[in-house]
PDB file of C-alpha atoms in Angstrom:
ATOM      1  CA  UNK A 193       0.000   0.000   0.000  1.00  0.00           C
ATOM      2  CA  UNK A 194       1.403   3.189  -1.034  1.00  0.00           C
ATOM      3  CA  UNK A 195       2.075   5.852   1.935  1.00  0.00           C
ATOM      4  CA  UNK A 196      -0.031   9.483   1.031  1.00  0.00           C
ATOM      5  CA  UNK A 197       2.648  12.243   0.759  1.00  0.00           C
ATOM      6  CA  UNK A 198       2.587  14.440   3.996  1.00  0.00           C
ATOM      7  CA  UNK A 199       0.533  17.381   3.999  1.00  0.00           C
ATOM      8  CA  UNK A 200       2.786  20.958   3.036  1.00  0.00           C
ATOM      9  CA  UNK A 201       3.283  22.934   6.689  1.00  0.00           C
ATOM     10  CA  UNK A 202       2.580  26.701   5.900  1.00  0.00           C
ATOM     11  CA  UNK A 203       4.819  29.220   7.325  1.00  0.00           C
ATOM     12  CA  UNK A 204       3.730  30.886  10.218  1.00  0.00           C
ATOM     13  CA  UNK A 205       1.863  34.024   9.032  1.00  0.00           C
ATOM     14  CA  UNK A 206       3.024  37.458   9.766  1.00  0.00           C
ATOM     15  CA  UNK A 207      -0.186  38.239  11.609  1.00  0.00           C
ATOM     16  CA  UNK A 208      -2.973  36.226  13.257  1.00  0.00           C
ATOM     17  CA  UNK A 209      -5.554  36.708  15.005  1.00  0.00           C
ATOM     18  CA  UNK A 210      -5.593  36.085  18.686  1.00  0.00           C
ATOM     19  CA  UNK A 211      -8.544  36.248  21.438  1.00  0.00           C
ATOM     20  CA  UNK A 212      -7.390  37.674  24.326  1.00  0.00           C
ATOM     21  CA  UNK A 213      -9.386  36.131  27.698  1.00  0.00           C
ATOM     22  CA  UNK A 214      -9.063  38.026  31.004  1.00  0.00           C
ATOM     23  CA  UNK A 215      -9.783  35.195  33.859  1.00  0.00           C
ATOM     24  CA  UNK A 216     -10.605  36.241  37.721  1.00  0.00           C
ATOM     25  CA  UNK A 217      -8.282  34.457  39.918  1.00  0.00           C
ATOM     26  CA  UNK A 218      -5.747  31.643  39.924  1.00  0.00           C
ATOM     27  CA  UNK A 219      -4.402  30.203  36.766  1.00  0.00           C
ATOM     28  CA  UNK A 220      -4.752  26.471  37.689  1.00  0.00           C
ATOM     29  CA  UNK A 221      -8.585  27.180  39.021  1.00  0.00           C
ATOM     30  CA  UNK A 222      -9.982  30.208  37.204  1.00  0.00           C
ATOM     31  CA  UNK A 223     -13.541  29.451  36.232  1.00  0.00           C
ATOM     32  CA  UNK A 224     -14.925  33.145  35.808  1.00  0.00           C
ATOM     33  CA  UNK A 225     -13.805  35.262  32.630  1.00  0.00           C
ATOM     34  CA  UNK A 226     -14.109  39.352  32.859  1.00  0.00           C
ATOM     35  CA  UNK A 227     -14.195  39.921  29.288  1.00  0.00           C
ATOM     36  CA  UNK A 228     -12.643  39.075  26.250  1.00  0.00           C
ATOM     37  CA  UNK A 229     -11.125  40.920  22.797  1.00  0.00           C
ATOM     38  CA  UNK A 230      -9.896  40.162  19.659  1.00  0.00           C
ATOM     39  CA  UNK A 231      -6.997  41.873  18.368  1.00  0.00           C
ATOM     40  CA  UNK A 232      -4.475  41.081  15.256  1.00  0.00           C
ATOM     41  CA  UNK A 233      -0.854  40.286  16.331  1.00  0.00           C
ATOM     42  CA  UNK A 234       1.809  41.154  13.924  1.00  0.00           C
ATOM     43  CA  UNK A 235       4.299  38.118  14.711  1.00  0.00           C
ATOM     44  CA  UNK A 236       6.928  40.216  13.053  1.00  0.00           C
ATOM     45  CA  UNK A 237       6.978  43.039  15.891  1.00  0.00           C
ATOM     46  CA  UNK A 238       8.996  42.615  19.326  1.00  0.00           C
ATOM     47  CA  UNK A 239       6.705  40.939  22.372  1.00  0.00           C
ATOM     48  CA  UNK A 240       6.877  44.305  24.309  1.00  0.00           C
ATOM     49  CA  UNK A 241       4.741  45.665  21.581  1.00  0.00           C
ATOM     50  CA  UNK A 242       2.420  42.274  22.036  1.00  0.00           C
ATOM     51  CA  UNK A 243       2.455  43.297  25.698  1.00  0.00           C
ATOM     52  CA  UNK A 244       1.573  46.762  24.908  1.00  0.00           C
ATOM     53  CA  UNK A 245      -1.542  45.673  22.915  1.00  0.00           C
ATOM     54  CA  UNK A 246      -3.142  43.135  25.176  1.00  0.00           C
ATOM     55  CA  UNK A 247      -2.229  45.337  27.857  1.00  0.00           C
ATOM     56  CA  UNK A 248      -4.458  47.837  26.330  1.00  0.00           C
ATOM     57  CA  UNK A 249      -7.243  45.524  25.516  1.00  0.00           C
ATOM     58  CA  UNK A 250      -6.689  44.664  28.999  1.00  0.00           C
ATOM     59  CA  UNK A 251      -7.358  47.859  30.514  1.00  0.00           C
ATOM     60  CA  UNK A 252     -10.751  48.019  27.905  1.00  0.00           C
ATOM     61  CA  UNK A 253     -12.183  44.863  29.548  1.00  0.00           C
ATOM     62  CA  UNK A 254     -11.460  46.804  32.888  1.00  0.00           C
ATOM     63  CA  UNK A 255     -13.209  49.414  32.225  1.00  0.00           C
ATOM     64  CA  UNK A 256     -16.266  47.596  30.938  1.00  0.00           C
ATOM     65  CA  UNK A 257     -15.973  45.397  33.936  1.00  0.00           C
ATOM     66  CA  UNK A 258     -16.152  48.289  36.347  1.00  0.00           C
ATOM     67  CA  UNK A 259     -18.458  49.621  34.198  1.00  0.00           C
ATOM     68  CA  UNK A 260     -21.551  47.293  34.678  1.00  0.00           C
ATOM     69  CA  UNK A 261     -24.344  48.184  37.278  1.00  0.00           C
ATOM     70  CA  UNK A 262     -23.877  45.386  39.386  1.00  0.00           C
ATOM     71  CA  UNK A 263     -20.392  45.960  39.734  1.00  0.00           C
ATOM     72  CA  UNK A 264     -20.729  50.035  40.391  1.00  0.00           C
ATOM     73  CA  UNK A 265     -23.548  49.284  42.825  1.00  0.00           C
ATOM     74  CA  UNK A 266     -21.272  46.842  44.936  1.00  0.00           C
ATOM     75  CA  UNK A 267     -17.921  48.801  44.168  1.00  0.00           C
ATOM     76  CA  UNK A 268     -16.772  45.673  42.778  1.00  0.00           C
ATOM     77  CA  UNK A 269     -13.458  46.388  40.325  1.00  0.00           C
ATOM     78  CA  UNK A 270     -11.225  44.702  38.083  1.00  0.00           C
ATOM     79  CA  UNK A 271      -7.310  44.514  39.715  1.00  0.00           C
ATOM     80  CA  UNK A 272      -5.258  43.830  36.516  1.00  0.00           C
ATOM     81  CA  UNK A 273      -1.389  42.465  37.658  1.00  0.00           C
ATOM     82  CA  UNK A 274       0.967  45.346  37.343  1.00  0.00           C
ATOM     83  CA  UNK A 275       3.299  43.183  35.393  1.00  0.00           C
ATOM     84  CA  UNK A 276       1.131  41.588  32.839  1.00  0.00           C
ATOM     85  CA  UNK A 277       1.780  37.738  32.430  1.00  0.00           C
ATOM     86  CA  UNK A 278       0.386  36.130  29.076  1.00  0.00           C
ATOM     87  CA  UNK A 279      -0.519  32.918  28.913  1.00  0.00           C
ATOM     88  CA  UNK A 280      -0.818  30.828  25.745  1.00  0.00           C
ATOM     89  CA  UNK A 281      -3.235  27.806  25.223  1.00  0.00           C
ATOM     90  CA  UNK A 282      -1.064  26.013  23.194  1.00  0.00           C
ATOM     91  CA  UNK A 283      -3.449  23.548  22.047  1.00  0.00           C
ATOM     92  CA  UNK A 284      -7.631  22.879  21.888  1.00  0.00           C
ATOM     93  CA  UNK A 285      -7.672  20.274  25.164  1.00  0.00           C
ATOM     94  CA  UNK A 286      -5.120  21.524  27.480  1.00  0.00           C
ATOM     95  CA  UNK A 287      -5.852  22.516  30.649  1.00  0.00           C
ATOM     96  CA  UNK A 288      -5.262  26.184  32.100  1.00  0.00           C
ATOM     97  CA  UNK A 289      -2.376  24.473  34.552  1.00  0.00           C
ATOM     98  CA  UNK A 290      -0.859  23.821  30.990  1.00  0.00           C
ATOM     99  CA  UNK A 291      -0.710  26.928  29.874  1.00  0.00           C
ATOM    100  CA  UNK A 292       2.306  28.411  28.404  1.00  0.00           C
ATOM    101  CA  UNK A 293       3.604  32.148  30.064  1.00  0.00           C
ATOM    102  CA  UNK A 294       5.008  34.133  27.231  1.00  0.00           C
ATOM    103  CA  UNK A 295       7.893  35.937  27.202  1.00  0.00           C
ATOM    104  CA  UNK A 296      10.499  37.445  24.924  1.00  0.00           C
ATOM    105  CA  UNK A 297      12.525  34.279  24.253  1.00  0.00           C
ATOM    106  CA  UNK A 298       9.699  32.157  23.851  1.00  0.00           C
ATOM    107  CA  UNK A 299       6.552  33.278  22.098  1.00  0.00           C
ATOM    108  CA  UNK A 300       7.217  32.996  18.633  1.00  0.00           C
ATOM    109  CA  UNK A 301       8.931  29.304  18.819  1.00  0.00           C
ATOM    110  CA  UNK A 302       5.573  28.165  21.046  1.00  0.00           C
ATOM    111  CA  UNK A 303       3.347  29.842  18.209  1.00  0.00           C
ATOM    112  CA  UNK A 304       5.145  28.052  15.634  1.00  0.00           C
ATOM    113  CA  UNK A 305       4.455  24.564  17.574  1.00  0.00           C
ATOM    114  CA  UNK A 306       0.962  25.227  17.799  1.00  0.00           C
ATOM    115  CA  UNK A 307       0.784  25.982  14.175  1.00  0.00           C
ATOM    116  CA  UNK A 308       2.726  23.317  12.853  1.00  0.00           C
ATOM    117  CA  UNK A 309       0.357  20.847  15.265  1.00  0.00           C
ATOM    118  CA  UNK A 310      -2.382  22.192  14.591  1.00  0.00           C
ATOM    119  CA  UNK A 311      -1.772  21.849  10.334  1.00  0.00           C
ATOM    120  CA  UNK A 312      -0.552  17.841  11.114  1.00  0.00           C
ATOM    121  CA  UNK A 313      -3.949  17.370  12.647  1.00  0.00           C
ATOM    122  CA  UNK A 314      -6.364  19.487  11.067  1.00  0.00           C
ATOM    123  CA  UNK A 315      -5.038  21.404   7.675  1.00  0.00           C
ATOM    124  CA  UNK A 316      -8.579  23.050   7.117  1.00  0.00           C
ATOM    125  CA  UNK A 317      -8.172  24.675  10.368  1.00  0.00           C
ATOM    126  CA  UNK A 318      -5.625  26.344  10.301  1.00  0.00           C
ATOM    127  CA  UNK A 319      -7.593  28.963   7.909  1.00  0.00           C
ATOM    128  CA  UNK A 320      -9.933  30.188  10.802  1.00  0.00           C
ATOM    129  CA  UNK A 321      -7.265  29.033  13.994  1.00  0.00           C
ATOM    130  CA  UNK A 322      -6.533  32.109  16.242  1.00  0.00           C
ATOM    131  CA  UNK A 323      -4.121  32.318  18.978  1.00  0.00           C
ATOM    132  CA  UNK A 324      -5.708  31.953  22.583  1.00  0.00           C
ATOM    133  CA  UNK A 325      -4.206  34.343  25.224  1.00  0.00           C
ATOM    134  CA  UNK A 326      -5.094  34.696  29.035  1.00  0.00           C
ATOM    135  CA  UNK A 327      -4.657  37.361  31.659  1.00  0.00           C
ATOM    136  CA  UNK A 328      -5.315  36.103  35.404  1.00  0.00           C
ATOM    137  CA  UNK A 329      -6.527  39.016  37.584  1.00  0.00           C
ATOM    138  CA  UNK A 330      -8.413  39.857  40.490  1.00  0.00           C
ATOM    139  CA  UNK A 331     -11.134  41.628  42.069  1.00  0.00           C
ATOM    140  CA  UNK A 332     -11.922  43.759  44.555  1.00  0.00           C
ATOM    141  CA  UNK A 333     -14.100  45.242  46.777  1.00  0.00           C
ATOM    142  CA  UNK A 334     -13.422  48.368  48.868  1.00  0.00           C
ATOM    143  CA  UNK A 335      -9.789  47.714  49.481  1.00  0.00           C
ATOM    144  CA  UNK A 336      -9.951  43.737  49.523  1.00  0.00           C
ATOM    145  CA  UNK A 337      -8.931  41.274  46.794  1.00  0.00           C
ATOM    146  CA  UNK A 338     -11.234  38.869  46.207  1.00  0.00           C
ATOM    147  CA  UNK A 339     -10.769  35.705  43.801  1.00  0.00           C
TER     148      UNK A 339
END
């Protein structure tokens, strides 16, 4: 029986799309989500201008956090970290404990593993696949941090 040729890996594009998740509380146990965004992320530009645009998505989901009646009438707000860790679900059935924490030296070799397993699984995919990233924060009440 004659073996199919392997499927052609595409390049990592120069930009993708990427939903960015703010989660209330610990990484490993975070069940509530504040808000979410979707921005474009030109791979080709350094991750402190990455940080620089989630962080400002970031601050948008505060402000429509802190924003909502329920929240104004129990002076509920959002407590974003004030060194912003981003976390990378580096494939569709991991867990949040196995999330990846970006950094300078890392992200683009983890997005190029998720892209290359993602087109050895599922080629058709990869056409609508966008990059999953996750803040962790708090919030508070009057002073106290709640989880």
């Amino acid at each position: 029986m004659a073996r199919q040729p392997a499927r052609p890996i595409l390049p990592l594009p120069a930009n993708m799309e990427a939903v960015v998740t703010i989660k209330l509380g610990n990484r490993a146990k975070s069940r509530s989500t504040a808000g979410q965004a979707t921005i474009v992320v030109d791979l080709r530009a350094p991750f402190s201008l990455i940080q620089e645009a989630i962080a400002l998505e970031a601050s948008r989901i505060k402000v429509a956090y802190d924003a909502t009646e329920a929240n104004r009438r129990d002076k509920i707000t959002l407590e974003l970290p004030s060194l912003l860790l981003i976390f990378f679900k580096t494939g569709v059935s991991k867990a949040q404990n196995d999330y990846v924490g970006l950094e300078e030296g890392n992200f683009i070799a983890e997005f190029t593993t998720a892209w290359k397993c993602l087109q050895e699984r599922r080629s058709a995919a990869a056409a609508t696949y966008k990059l999953e990233l996750f803040v962790y924060a708090t919030k508070s009440k009057q002073n106290q941090t709640i989880n």
